């Protein structure tokens, strides 16, 4: 049995929250890693994290808008982050995304 599973629920939640905050810091420290690259490689991105926060809030009957969640994840309004750090996707990125998406679609059908 994993030592992690032996922690009480509060400790697990605190560790998970700390790891999530560290993930956000890591993404902030690596702004050159584009969302499309994250989607291609890991099938999630900063926007996904924002959506998951909104969903978590909703499951607790709390109100958190998608834009509020994105501002938390990005550390600034998304429009500002996009202008400062997100260049247009390259042809290679677009092709890799299309291939990834097609592979996922085929796996669901297969």
PDB file of N, CA and C in Angstrom:
ATOM      1  N   UNK A   1       0.847  -1.186   0.000  1.00  0.00           N
ATOM      2  CA  UNK A   1       0.000   0.000   0.000  1.00  0.00           C
ATOM      3  C   UNK A   1       0.888   1.243   0.000  1.00  0.00           C
ATOM      4  N   UNK A   2       0.502   2.231  -0.762  1.00  0.00           N
ATOM      5  CA  UNK A   2       1.239   3.480  -0.871  1.00  0.00           C
ATOM      6  C   UNK A   2       1.156   4.270   0.428  1.00  0.00           C
ATOM      7  N   UNK A   3       2.280   4.867   0.806  1.00  0.00           N
ATOM      8  CA  UNK A   3       2.288   5.725   2.001  1.00  0.00           C
ATOM      9  C   UNK A   3       1.311   6.879   1.827  1.00  0.00           C
ATOM     10  N   UNK A   4       1.138   7.347   0.601  1.00  0.00           N
ATOM     11  CA  UNK A   4       0.220   8.454   0.342  1.00  0.00           C
ATOM     12  C   UNK A   4      -1.196   8.102   0.795  1.00  0.00           C
ATOM     13  N   UNK A   5      -1.602   6.878   0.536  1.00  0.00           N
ATOM     14  CA  UNK A   5      -2.948   6.438   0.917  1.00  0.00           C
ATOM     15  C   UNK A   5      -3.113   6.308   2.423  1.00  0.00           C
ATOM     16  N   UNK A   6      -2.012   6.264   3.149  1.00  0.00           N
ATOM     17  CA  UNK A   6      -2.086   6.149   4.601  1.00  0.00           C
ATOM     18  C   UNK A   6      -2.274   7.505   5.277  1.00  0.00           C
ATOM     19  N   UNK A   7      -2.072   8.602   4.540  1.00  0.00           N
ATOM     20  CA  UNK A   7      -2.300   9.931   5.109  1.00  0.00           C
ATOM     21  C   UNK A   7      -3.793  10.143   5.319  1.00  0.00           C
ATOM     22  N   UNK A   8      -4.127  10.954   6.313  1.00  0.00           N
ATOM     23  CA  UNK A   8      -5.534  11.296   6.494  1.00  0.00           C
ATOM     24  C   UNK A   8      -5.973  12.198   5.345  1.00  0.00           C
ATOM     25  N   UNK A   9      -7.280  12.336   5.174  1.00  0.00           N
ATOM     26  CA  UNK A   9      -7.834  13.073   4.030  1.00  0.00           C
ATOM     27  C   UNK A   9      -7.348  14.512   3.994  1.00  0.00           C
ATOM     28  N   UNK A  10      -7.260  15.159   5.135  1.00  0.00           N
ATOM     29  CA  UNK A  10      -6.809  16.554   5.175  1.00  0.00           C
ATOM     30  C   UNK A  10      -5.371  16.668   4.679  1.00  0.00           C
ATOM     31  N   UNK A  11      -4.505  15.765   5.118  1.00  0.00           N
ATOM     32  CA  UNK A  11      -3.105  15.790   4.690  1.00  0.00           C
ATOM     33  C   UNK A  11      -3.002  15.521   3.195  1.00  0.00           C
ATOM     34  N   UNK A  12      -3.772  14.548   2.699  1.00  0.00           N
ATOM     35  CA  UNK A  12      -3.759  14.265   1.254  1.00  0.00           C
ATOM     36  C   UNK A  12      -4.205  15.488   0.468  1.00  0.00           C
ATOM     37  N   UNK A  13      -5.273  16.113   0.915  1.00  0.00           N
ATOM     38  CA  UNK A  13      -5.780  17.303   0.227  1.00  0.00           C
ATOM     39  C   UNK A  13      -4.741  18.420   0.233  1.00  0.00           C
ATOM     40  N   UNK A  14      -4.077  18.617   1.358  1.00  0.00           N
ATOM     41  CA  UNK A  14      -3.043  19.659   1.447  1.00  0.00           C
ATOM     42  C   UNK A  14      -1.862  19.348   0.536  1.00  0.00           C
ATOM     43  N   UNK A  15      -1.463  18.087   0.469  1.00  0.00           N
ATOM     44  CA  UNK A  15      -0.360  17.700  -0.420  1.00  0.00           C
ATOM     45  C   UNK A  15      -0.750  17.872  -1.883  1.00  0.00           C
ATOM     46  N   UNK A  16      -1.969  17.463  -2.222  1.00  0.00           N
ATOM     47  CA  UNK A  16      -2.449  17.621  -3.590  1.00  0.00           C
ATOM     48  C   UNK A  16      -2.529  19.097  -3.963  1.00  0.00           C
ATOM     49  N   UNK A  17      -3.013  19.922  -3.052  1.00  0.00           N
ATOM     50  CA  UNK A  17      -3.103  21.365  -3.306  1.00  0.00           C
ATOM     51  C   UNK A  17      -1.717  21.965  -3.490  1.00  0.00           C
ATOM     52  N   UNK A  18      -0.764  21.546  -2.675  1.00  0.00           N
ATOM     53  CA  UNK A  18       0.608  22.058  -2.803  1.00  0.00           C
ATOM     54  C   UNK A  18       1.202  21.640  -4.141  1.00  0.00           C
ATOM     55  N   UNK A  19       0.952  20.402  -4.558  1.00  0.00           N
ATOM     56  CA  UNK A  19       1.461  19.939  -5.847  1.00  0.00           C
ATOM     57  C   UNK A  19       0.811  20.711  -6.990  1.00  0.00           C
ATOM     58  N   UNK A  20      -0.483  21.002  -6.879  1.00  0.00           N
ATOM     59  CA  UNK A  20      -1.171  21.779  -7.902  1.00  0.00           C
ATOM     60  C   UNK A  20      -0.591  23.183  -7.989  1.00  0.00           C
ATOM     61  N   UNK A  21      -0.369  23.817  -6.830  1.00  0.00           N
ATOM     62  CA  UNK A  21       0.232  25.153  -6.844  1.00  0.00           C
ATOM     63  C   UNK A  21       1.627  25.105  -7.463  1.00  0.00           C
ATOM     64  N   UNK A  22       2.369  24.039  -7.212  1.00  0.00           N
ATOM     65  CA  UNK A  22       3.708  23.896  -7.804  1.00  0.00           C
ATOM     66  C   UNK A  22       3.607  23.706  -9.308  1.00  0.00           C
ATOM     67  N   UNK A  23       2.609  22.963  -9.775  1.00  0.00           N
ATOM     68  CA  UNK A  23       2.381  22.811 -11.215  1.00  0.00           C
ATOM     69  C   UNK A  23       2.104  24.171 -11.841  1.00  0.00           C
ATOM     70  N   UNK A  24       1.246  24.963 -11.215  1.00  0.00           N
ATOM     71  CA  UNK A  24       0.960  26.299 -11.748  1.00  0.00           C
ATOM     72  C   UNK A  24       2.220  27.151 -11.791  1.00  0.00           C
ATOM     73  N   UNK A  25       3.036  27.064 -10.751  1.00  0.00           N
ATOM     74  CA  UNK A  25       4.287  27.831 -10.724  1.00  0.00           C
ATOM     75  C   UNK A  25       5.219  27.351 -11.836  1.00  0.00           C
ATOM     76  N   UNK A  26       5.277  26.049 -12.031  1.00  0.00           N
ATOM     77  CA  UNK A  26       6.125  25.487 -13.089  1.00  0.00           C
ATOM     78  C   UNK A  26       5.666  25.975 -14.460  1.00  0.00           C
ATOM     79  N   UNK A  27       4.360  25.969 -14.690  1.00  0.00           N
ATOM     80  CA  UNK A  27       3.840  26.469 -15.964  1.00  0.00           C
ATOM     81  C   UNK A  27       4.133  27.958 -16.113  1.00  0.00           C
ATOM     82  N   UNK A  28       4.023  28.709 -15.022  1.00  0.00           N
ATOM     83  CA  UNK A  28       4.317  30.136 -15.072  1.00  0.00           C
ATOM     84  C   UNK A  28       5.799  30.381 -15.356  1.00  0.00           C
ATOM     85  N   UNK A  29       6.645  29.542 -14.796  1.00  0.00           N
ATOM     86  CA  UNK A  29       8.090  29.672 -15.027  1.00  0.00           C
ATOM     87  C   UNK A  29       8.493  29.258 -16.437  1.00  0.00           C
ATOM     88  N   UNK A  30       7.598  28.572 -17.131  1.00  0.00           N
ATOM     89  CA  UNK A  30       7.890  28.053 -18.472  1.00  0.00           C
ATOM     90  C   UNK A  30       6.832  28.519 -19.459  1.00  0.00           C
ATOM     91  N   UNK A  31       6.666  29.816 -19.533  1.00  0.00           N
ATOM     92  CA  UNK A  31       5.652  30.392 -20.415  1.00  0.00           C
ATOM     93  C   UNK A  31       5.908  30.072 -21.882  1.00  0.00           C
ATOM     94  N   UNK A  32       7.144  29.698 -22.216  1.00  0.00           N
ATOM     95  CA  UNK A  32       7.459  29.346 -23.592  1.00  0.00           C
ATOM     96  C   UNK A  32       6.797  28.034 -24.006  1.00  0.00           C
ATOM     97  N   UNK A  33       6.369  27.251 -23.051  1.00  0.00           N
ATOM     98  CA  UNK A  33       5.636  26.024 -23.366  1.00  0.00           C
ATOM     99  C   UNK A  33       4.202  26.424 -23.673  1.00  0.00           C
ATOM    100  N   UNK A  34       3.840  26.273 -24.913  1.00  0.00           N
ATOM    101  CA  UNK A  34       2.540  26.728 -25.386  1.00  0.00           C
ATOM    102  C   UNK A  34       1.448  25.712 -25.061  1.00  0.00           C
ATOM    103  N   UNK A  35       0.227  26.209 -24.924  1.00  0.00           N
ATOM    104  CA  UNK A  35      -0.910  25.338 -24.641  1.00  0.00           C
ATOM    105  C   UNK A  35      -1.056  24.254 -25.701  1.00  0.00           C
ATOM    106  N   UNK A  36      -0.853  24.603 -26.957  1.00  0.00           N
ATOM    107  CA  UNK A  36      -1.003  23.594 -28.015  1.00  0.00           C
ATOM    108  C   UNK A  36       0.023  22.474 -27.833  1.00  0.00           C
ATOM    109  N   UNK A  37       1.231  22.822 -27.382  1.00  0.00           N
ATOM    110  CA  UNK A  37       2.248  21.793 -27.126  1.00  0.00           C
ATOM    111  C   UNK A  37       1.824  20.891 -25.974  1.00  0.00           C
ATOM    112  N   UNK A  38       1.271  21.493 -24.917  1.00  0.00           N
ATOM    113  CA  UNK A  38       0.769  20.693 -23.803  1.00  0.00           C
ATOM    114  C   UNK A  38      -0.343  19.757 -24.259  1.00  0.00           C
ATOM    115  N   UNK A  39      -1.244  20.270 -25.093  1.00  0.00           N
ATOM    116  CA  UNK A  39      -2.348  19.448 -25.584  1.00  0.00           C
ATOM    117  C   UNK A  39      -1.849  18.278 -26.431  1.00  0.00           C
ATOM    118  N   UNK A  40      -0.869  18.539 -27.264  1.00  0.00           N
ATOM    119  CA  UNK A  40      -0.326  17.491 -28.125  1.00  0.00           C
ATOM    120  C   UNK A  40       0.343  16.406 -27.284  1.00  0.00           C
ATOM    121  N   UNK A  41       1.127  16.821 -26.296  1.00  0.00           N
ATOM    122  CA  UNK A  41       1.911  15.865 -25.517  1.00  0.00           C
ATOM    123  C   UNK A  41       1.152  15.241 -24.348  1.00  0.00           C
ATOM    124  N   UNK A  42       0.324  16.040 -23.686  1.00  0.00           N
ATOM    125  CA  UNK A  42      -0.275  15.563 -22.441  1.00  0.00           C
ATOM    126  C   UNK A  42      -1.799  15.573 -22.449  1.00  0.00           C
ATOM    127  N   UNK A  43      -2.385  16.086 -23.505  1.00  0.00           N
ATOM    128  CA  UNK A  43      -3.839  16.127 -23.659  1.00  0.00           C
ATOM    129  C   UNK A  43      -4.517  16.995 -22.598  1.00  0.00           C
ATOM    130  N   UNK A  44      -3.793  17.996 -22.108  1.00  0.00           N
ATOM    131  CA  UNK A  44      -4.380  19.016 -21.242  1.00  0.00           C
ATOM    132  C   UNK A  44      -3.529  20.264 -21.373  1.00  0.00           C
ATOM    133  N   UNK A  45      -4.110  21.393 -20.971  1.00  0.00           N
ATOM    134  CA  UNK A  45      -3.367  22.655 -21.011  1.00  0.00           C
ATOM    135  C   UNK A  45      -3.831  23.555 -19.874  1.00  0.00           C
ATOM    136  N   UNK A  46      -3.365  24.752 -19.873  1.00  0.00           N
ATOM    137  CA  UNK A  46      -3.739  25.714 -18.827  1.00  0.00           C
ATOM    138  C   UNK A  46      -5.252  25.954 -18.821  1.00  0.00           C
ATOM    139  N   UNK A  47      -5.858  25.989 -19.998  1.00  0.00           N
ATOM    140  CA  UNK A  47      -7.307  26.183 -20.063  1.00  0.00           C
ATOM    141  C   UNK A  47      -8.047  24.987 -19.464  1.00  0.00           C
ATOM    142  N   UNK A  48      -7.535  23.796 -19.658  1.00  0.00           N
ATOM    143  CA  UNK A  48      -8.142  22.613 -19.049  1.00  0.00           C
ATOM    144  C   UNK A  48      -8.093  22.728 -17.524  1.00  0.00           C
ATOM    145  N   UNK A  49      -6.952  23.137 -16.991  1.00  0.00           N
ATOM    146  CA  UNK A  49      -6.844  23.316 -15.548  1.00  0.00           C
ATOM    147  C   UNK A  49      -7.891  24.305 -15.053  1.00  0.00           C
ATOM    148  N   UNK A  50      -8.103  25.362 -15.822  1.00  0.00           N
ATOM    149  CA  UNK A  50      -9.110  26.360 -15.461  1.00  0.00           C
ATOM    150  C   UNK A  50     -10.503  25.735 -15.436  1.00  0.00           C
ATOM    151  N   UNK A  51     -10.815  24.942 -16.443  1.00  0.00           N
ATOM    152  CA  UNK A  51     -12.123  24.279 -16.506  1.00  0.00           C
ATOM    153  C   UNK A  51     -12.294  23.299 -15.349  1.00  0.00           C
ATOM    154  N   UNK A  52     -11.220  22.604 -14.987  1.00  0.00           N
ATOM    155  CA  UNK A  52     -11.289  21.661 -13.877  1.00  0.00           C
ATOM    156  C   UNK A  52     -11.523  22.394 -12.554  1.00  0.00           C
ATOM    157  N   UNK A  53     -10.946  23.582 -12.407  1.00  0.00           N
ATOM    158  CA  UNK A  53     -11.200  24.384 -11.206  1.00  0.00           C
ATOM    159  C   UNK A  53     -12.670  24.796 -11.131  1.00  0.00           C
ATOM    160  N   UNK A  54     -13.219  25.237 -12.261  1.00  0.00           N
ATOM    161  CA  UNK A  54     -14.631  25.622 -12.298  1.00  0.00           C
ATOM    162  C   UNK A  54     -15.500  24.421 -11.921  1.00  0.00           C
ATOM    163  N   UNK A  55     -15.197  23.275 -12.478  1.00  0.00           N
ATOM    164  CA  UNK A  55     -15.959  22.062 -12.183  1.00  0.00           C
ATOM    165  C   UNK A  55     -15.846  21.686 -10.702  1.00  0.00           C
ATOM    166  N   UNK A  56     -14.652  21.803 -10.150  1.00  0.00           N
ATOM    167  CA  UNK A  56     -14.457  21.496  -8.723  1.00  0.00           C
ATOM    168  C   UNK A  56     -15.268  22.456  -7.861  1.00  0.00           C
ATOM    169  N   UNK A  57     -15.270  23.725  -8.229  1.00  0.00           N
ATOM    170  CA  UNK A  57     -16.061  24.705  -7.474  1.00  0.00           C
ATOM    171  C   UNK A  57     -17.545  24.363  -7.560  1.00  0.00           C
ATOM    172  N   UNK A  58     -18.019  24.043  -8.743  1.00  0.00           N
ATOM    173  CA  UNK A  58     -19.427  23.691  -8.933  1.00  0.00           C
ATOM    174  C   UNK A  58     -19.812  22.470  -8.106  1.00  0.00           C
ATOM    175  N   UNK A  59     -18.901  21.501  -8.004  1.00  0.00           N
ATOM    176  CA  UNK A  59     -19.205  20.290  -7.239  1.00  0.00           C
ATOM    177  C   UNK A  59     -19.345  20.587  -5.748  1.00  0.00           C
ATOM    178  N   UNK A  60     -18.827  21.731  -5.329  1.00  0.00           N
ATOM    179  CA  UNK A  60     -18.950  22.160  -3.927  1.00  0.00           C
ATOM    180  C   UNK A  60     -19.980  23.280  -3.780  1.00  0.00           C
ATOM    181  N   UNK A  61     -20.790  23.465  -4.810  1.00  0.00           N
ATOM    182  CA  UNK A  61     -21.798  24.529  -4.825  1.00  0.00           C
ATOM    183  C   UNK A  61     -21.192  25.912  -4.619  1.00  0.00           C
ATOM    184  N   UNK A  62     -20.010  26.115  -5.174  1.00  0.00           N
ATOM    185  CA  UNK A  62     -19.337  27.414  -5.147  1.00  0.00           C
ATOM    186  C   UNK A  62     -19.406  28.001  -6.548  1.00  0.00           C
ATOM    187  N   UNK A  63     -19.292  29.302  -6.635  1.00  0.00           N
ATOM    188  CA  UNK A  63     -19.327  29.983  -7.922  1.00  0.00           C
ATOM    189  C   UNK A  63     -17.930  30.451  -8.286  1.00  0.00           C
ATOM    190  N   UNK A  64     -17.456  30.010  -9.426  1.00  0.00           N
ATOM    191  CA  UNK A  64     -16.178  30.436  -9.970  1.00  0.00           C
ATOM    192  C   UNK A  64     -16.343  30.467 -11.480  1.00  0.00           C
ATOM    193  N   UNK A  65     -16.189  31.641 -12.068  1.00  0.00           N
ATOM    194  CA  UNK A  65     -16.336  31.728 -13.516  1.00  0.00           C
ATOM    195  C   UNK A  65     -15.086  31.194 -14.202  1.00  0.00           C
ATOM    196  N   UNK A  66     -15.254  30.831 -15.445  1.00  0.00           N
ATOM    197  CA  UNK A  66     -14.126  30.350 -16.247  1.00  0.00           C
ATOM    198  C   UNK A  66     -13.048  31.426 -16.342  1.00  0.00           C
ATOM    199  N   UNK A  67     -13.447  32.671 -16.546  1.00  0.00           N
ATOM    200  CA  UNK A  67     -12.460  33.763 -16.643  1.00  0.00           C
ATOM    201  C   UNK A  67     -11.729  33.970 -15.323  1.00  0.00           C
ATOM    202  N   UNK A  68     -12.436  33.851 -14.207  1.00  0.00           N
ATOM    203  CA  UNK A  68     -11.780  33.965 -12.896  1.00  0.00           C
ATOM    204  C   UNK A  68     -10.782  32.828 -12.699  1.00  0.00           C
ATOM    205  N   UNK A  69     -11.172  31.640 -13.090  1.00  0.00           N
ATOM    206  CA  UNK A  69     -10.275  30.490 -12.967  1.00  0.00           C
ATOM    207  C   UNK A  69      -9.059  30.665 -13.865  1.00  0.00           C
ATOM    208  N   UNK A  70      -9.271  31.145 -15.082  1.00  0.00           N
ATOM    209  CA  UNK A  70      -8.131  31.361 -15.982  1.00  0.00           C
ATOM    210  C   UNK A  70      -7.187  32.421 -15.435  1.00  0.00           C
ATOM    211  N   UNK A  71      -7.724  33.454 -14.841  1.00  0.00           N
ATOM    212  CA  UNK A  71      -6.849  34.487 -14.266  1.00  0.00           C
ATOM    213  C   UNK A  71      -6.001  33.885 -13.146  1.00  0.00           C
ATOM    214  N   UNK A  72      -6.574  32.986 -12.363  1.00  0.00           N
ATOM    215  CA  UNK A  72      -5.813  32.306 -11.314  1.00  0.00           C
ATOM    216  C   UNK A  72      -4.722  31.428 -11.923  1.00  0.00           C
ATOM    217  N   UNK A  73      -5.086  30.627 -12.912  1.00  0.00           N
ATOM    218  CA  UNK A  73      -4.127  29.705 -13.529  1.00  0.00           C
ATOM    219  C   UNK A  73      -3.019  30.459 -14.260  1.00  0.00           C
ATOM    220  N   UNK A  74      -3.380  31.490 -15.008  1.00  0.00           N
ATOM    221  CA  UNK A  74      -2.401  32.239 -15.806  1.00  0.00           C
ATOM    222  C   UNK A  74      -1.676  33.302 -14.992  1.00  0.00           C
ATOM    223  N   UNK A  75      -2.197  33.675 -13.841  1.00  0.00           N
ATOM    224  CA  UNK A  75      -1.577  34.708 -13.028  1.00  0.00           C
ATOM    225  C   UNK A  75      -1.866  36.120 -13.519  1.00  0.00           C
ATOM    226  N   UNK A  76      -2.772  36.229 -14.455  1.00  0.00           N
ATOM    227  CA  UNK A  76      -3.179  37.509 -15.045  1.00  0.00           C
ATOM    228  C   UNK A  76      -4.379  37.225 -15.932  1.00  0.00           C
ATOM    229  N   UNK A  77      -5.078  38.259 -16.374  1.00  0.00           N
ATOM    230  CA  UNK A  77      -6.178  37.996 -17.312  1.00  0.00           C
ATOM    231  C   UNK A  77      -5.661  37.241 -18.544  1.00  0.00           C
ATOM    232  N   UNK A  78      -6.451  36.284 -19.004  1.00  0.00           N
ATOM    233  CA  UNK A  78      -6.034  35.458 -20.130  1.00  0.00           C
ATOM    234  C   UNK A  78      -5.691  36.294 -21.353  1.00  0.00           C
ATOM    235  N   UNK A  79      -6.482  37.318 -21.624  1.00  0.00           N
ATOM    236  CA  UNK A  79      -6.220  38.149 -22.803  1.00  0.00           C
ATOM    237  C   UNK A  79      -4.831  38.784 -22.732  1.00  0.00           C
ATOM    238  N   UNK A  80      -4.428  39.181 -21.538  1.00  0.00           N
ATOM    239  CA  UNK A  80      -3.094  39.764 -21.362  1.00  0.00           C
ATOM    240  C   UNK A  80      -2.008  38.708 -21.553  1.00  0.00           C
ATOM    241  N   UNK A  81      -2.210  37.526 -20.960  1.00  0.00           N
ATOM    242  CA  UNK A  81      -1.230  36.452 -21.096  1.00  0.00           C
ATOM    243  C   UNK A  81      -1.073  36.067 -22.561  1.00  0.00           C
ATOM    244  N   UNK A  82      -2.202  35.945 -23.242  1.00  0.00           N
ATOM    245  CA  UNK A  82      -2.192  35.547 -24.651  1.00  0.00           C
ATOM    246  C   UNK A  82      -1.408  36.559 -25.486  1.00  0.00           C
ATOM    247  N   UNK A  83      -1.641  37.835 -25.221  1.00  0.00           N
ATOM    248  CA  UNK A  83      -0.938  38.884 -25.965  1.00  0.00           C
ATOM    249  C   UNK A  83       0.561  38.872 -25.684  1.00  0.00           C
ATOM    250  N   UNK A  84       0.941  38.617 -24.445  1.00  0.00           N
ATOM    251  CA  UNK A  84       2.347  38.656 -24.054  1.00  0.00           C
ATOM    252  C   UNK A  84       3.130  37.389 -24.387  1.00  0.00           C
ATOM    253  N   UNK A  85       2.466  36.225 -24.295  1.00  0.00           N
ATOM    254  CA  UNK A  85       3.215  34.962 -24.316  1.00  0.00           C
ATOM    255  C   UNK A  85       2.777  33.928 -25.345  1.00  0.00           C
ATOM    256  N   UNK A  86       1.677  34.145 -26.034  1.00  0.00           N
ATOM    257  CA  UNK A  86       1.180  33.106 -26.935  1.00  0.00           C
ATOM    258  C   UNK A  86       1.249  33.539 -28.388  1.00  0.00           C
ATOM    259  N   UNK A  87       2.306  33.140 -29.068  1.00  0.00           N
ATOM    260  CA  UNK A  87       2.358  33.443 -30.502  1.00  0.00           C
ATOM    261  C   UNK A  87       1.382  32.543 -31.249  1.00  0.00           C
ATOM    262  N   UNK A  88       1.057  32.896 -32.479  1.00  0.00           N
ATOM    263  CA  UNK A  88       0.186  32.014 -33.273  1.00  0.00           C
ATOM    264  C   UNK A  88       0.826  30.630 -33.417  1.00  0.00           C
ATOM    265  N   UNK A  89      -0.009  29.630 -33.457  1.00  0.00           N
ATOM    266  CA  UNK A  89       0.489  28.264 -33.637  1.00  0.00           C
ATOM    267  C   UNK A  89       1.198  28.142 -34.980  1.00  0.00           C
ATOM    268  N   UNK A  90       2.284  27.392 -34.973  1.00  0.00           N
ATOM    269  CA  UNK A  90       3.024  27.168 -36.208  1.00  0.00           C
ATOM    270  C   UNK A  90       2.323  26.092 -37.034  1.00  0.00           C
ATOM    271  N   UNK A  91       2.719  25.981 -38.275  1.00  0.00           N
ATOM    272  CA  UNK A  91       2.167  24.931 -39.137  1.00  0.00           C
ATOM    273  C   UNK A  91       2.478  23.553 -38.552  1.00  0.00           C
ATOM    274  N   UNK A  92       3.667  23.400 -37.984  1.00  0.00           N
ATOM    275  CA  UNK A  92       4.053  22.121 -37.378  1.00  0.00           C
ATOM    276  C   UNK A  92       3.181  21.795 -36.173  1.00  0.00           C
ATOM    277  N   UNK A  93       2.927  22.811 -35.337  1.00  0.00           N
ATOM    278  CA  UNK A  93       2.069  22.594 -34.173  1.00  0.00           C
ATOM    279  C   UNK A  93       0.653  22.223 -34.608  1.00  0.00           C
ATOM    280  N   UNK A  94       0.147  22.919 -35.589  1.00  0.00           N
ATOM    281  CA  UNK A  94      -1.206  22.628 -36.076  1.00  0.00           C
ATOM    282  C   UNK A  94      -1.291  21.206 -36.637  1.00  0.00           C
ATOM    283  N   UNK A  95      -0.277  20.799 -37.394  1.00  0.00           N
ATOM    284  CA  UNK A  95      -0.262  19.446 -37.963  1.00  0.00           C
ATOM    285  C   UNK A  95      -0.167  18.396 -36.856  1.00  0.00           C
ATOM    286  N   UNK A  96       0.664  18.658 -35.848  1.00  0.00           N
ATOM    287  CA  UNK A  96       0.801  17.722 -34.730  1.00  0.00           C
ATOM    288  C   UNK A  96      -0.506  17.626 -33.950  1.00  0.00           C
ATOM    289  N   UNK A  97      -1.190  18.763 -33.776  1.00  0.00           N
ATOM    290  CA  UNK A  97      -2.485  18.757 -33.080  1.00  0.00           C
ATOM    291  C   UNK A  97      -3.511  17.960 -33.867  1.00  0.00           C
ATOM    292  N   UNK A  98      -3.565  18.176 -35.174  1.00  0.00           N
ATOM    293  CA  UNK A  98      -4.511  17.436 -36.006  1.00  0.00           C
ATOM    294  C   UNK A  98      -4.246  15.935 -35.940  1.00  0.00           C
ATOM    295  N   UNK A  99      -2.967  15.551 -35.984  1.00  0.00           N
ATOM    296  CA  UNK A  99      -2.612  14.132 -35.898  1.00  0.00           C
ATOM    297  C   UNK A  99      -3.000  13.562 -34.536  1.00  0.00           C
ATOM    298  N   UNK A 100      -2.746  14.311 -33.482  1.00  0.00           N
ATOM    299  CA  UNK A 100      -3.112  13.876 -32.131  1.00  0.00           C
ATOM    300  C   UNK A 100      -4.624  13.710 -32.013  1.00  0.00           C
ATOM    301  N   UNK A 101      -5.343  14.691 -32.496  1.00  0.00           N
ATOM    302  CA  UNK A 101      -6.801  14.671 -32.430  1.00  0.00           C
ATOM    303  C   UNK A 101      -7.363  13.498 -33.236  1.00  0.00           C
ATOM    304  N   UNK A 102      -6.813  13.258 -34.412  1.00  0.00           N
ATOM    305  CA  UNK A 102      -7.272  12.146 -35.255  1.00  0.00           C
ATOM    306  C   UNK A 102      -6.991  10.808 -34.566  1.00  0.00           C
ATOM    307  N   UNK A 103      -5.841  10.698 -33.925  1.00  0.00           N
ATOM    308  CA  UNK A 103      -5.498   9.460 -33.218  1.00  0.00           C
ATOM    309  C   UNK A 103      -6.470   9.206 -32.062  1.00  0.00           C
ATOM    310  N   UNK A 104      -6.810  10.265 -31.313  1.00  0.00           N
ATOM    311  CA  UNK A 104      -7.767  10.132 -30.214  1.00  0.00           C
ATOM    312  C   UNK A 104      -9.138   9.713 -30.739  1.00  0.00           C
ATOM    313  N   UNK A 105      -9.555  10.335 -31.820  1.00  0.00           N
ATOM    314  CA  UNK A 105     -10.865  10.042 -32.408  1.00  0.00           C
ATOM    315  C   UNK A 105     -10.909   8.575 -32.875  1.00  0.00           C
ATOM    316  N   UNK A 106      -9.827   8.119 -33.517  1.00  0.00           N
ATOM    317  CA  UNK A 106      -9.775   6.728 -33.988  1.00  0.00           C
ATOM    318  C   UNK A 106      -9.801   5.753 -32.817  1.00  0.00           C
ATOM    319  N   UNK A 107      -9.123   6.098 -31.732  1.00  0.00           N
ATOM    320  CA  UNK A 107      -9.093   5.225 -30.558  1.00  0.00           C
ATOM    321  C   UNK A 107     -10.480   5.096 -29.931  1.00  0.00           C
ATOM    322  N   UNK A 108     -11.248   6.180 -29.941  1.00  0.00           N
ATOM    323  CA  UNK A 108     -12.600   6.148 -29.385  1.00  0.00           C
ATOM    324  C   UNK A 108     -13.530   5.286 -30.234  1.00  0.00           C
ATOM    325  N   UNK A 109     -13.298   5.306 -31.550  1.00  0.00           N
ATOM    326  CA  UNK A 109     -14.155   4.557 -32.463  1.00  0.00           C
ATOM    327  C   UNK A 109     -13.761   3.088 -32.528  1.00  0.00           C
ATOM    328  N   UNK A 110     -12.492   2.812 -32.221  1.00  0.00           N
ATOM    329  CA  UNK A 110     -11.964   1.468 -32.378  1.00  0.00           C
ATOM    330  C   UNK A 110     -12.263   0.606 -31.240  1.00  0.00           C
TER     331      UNK A 110
END
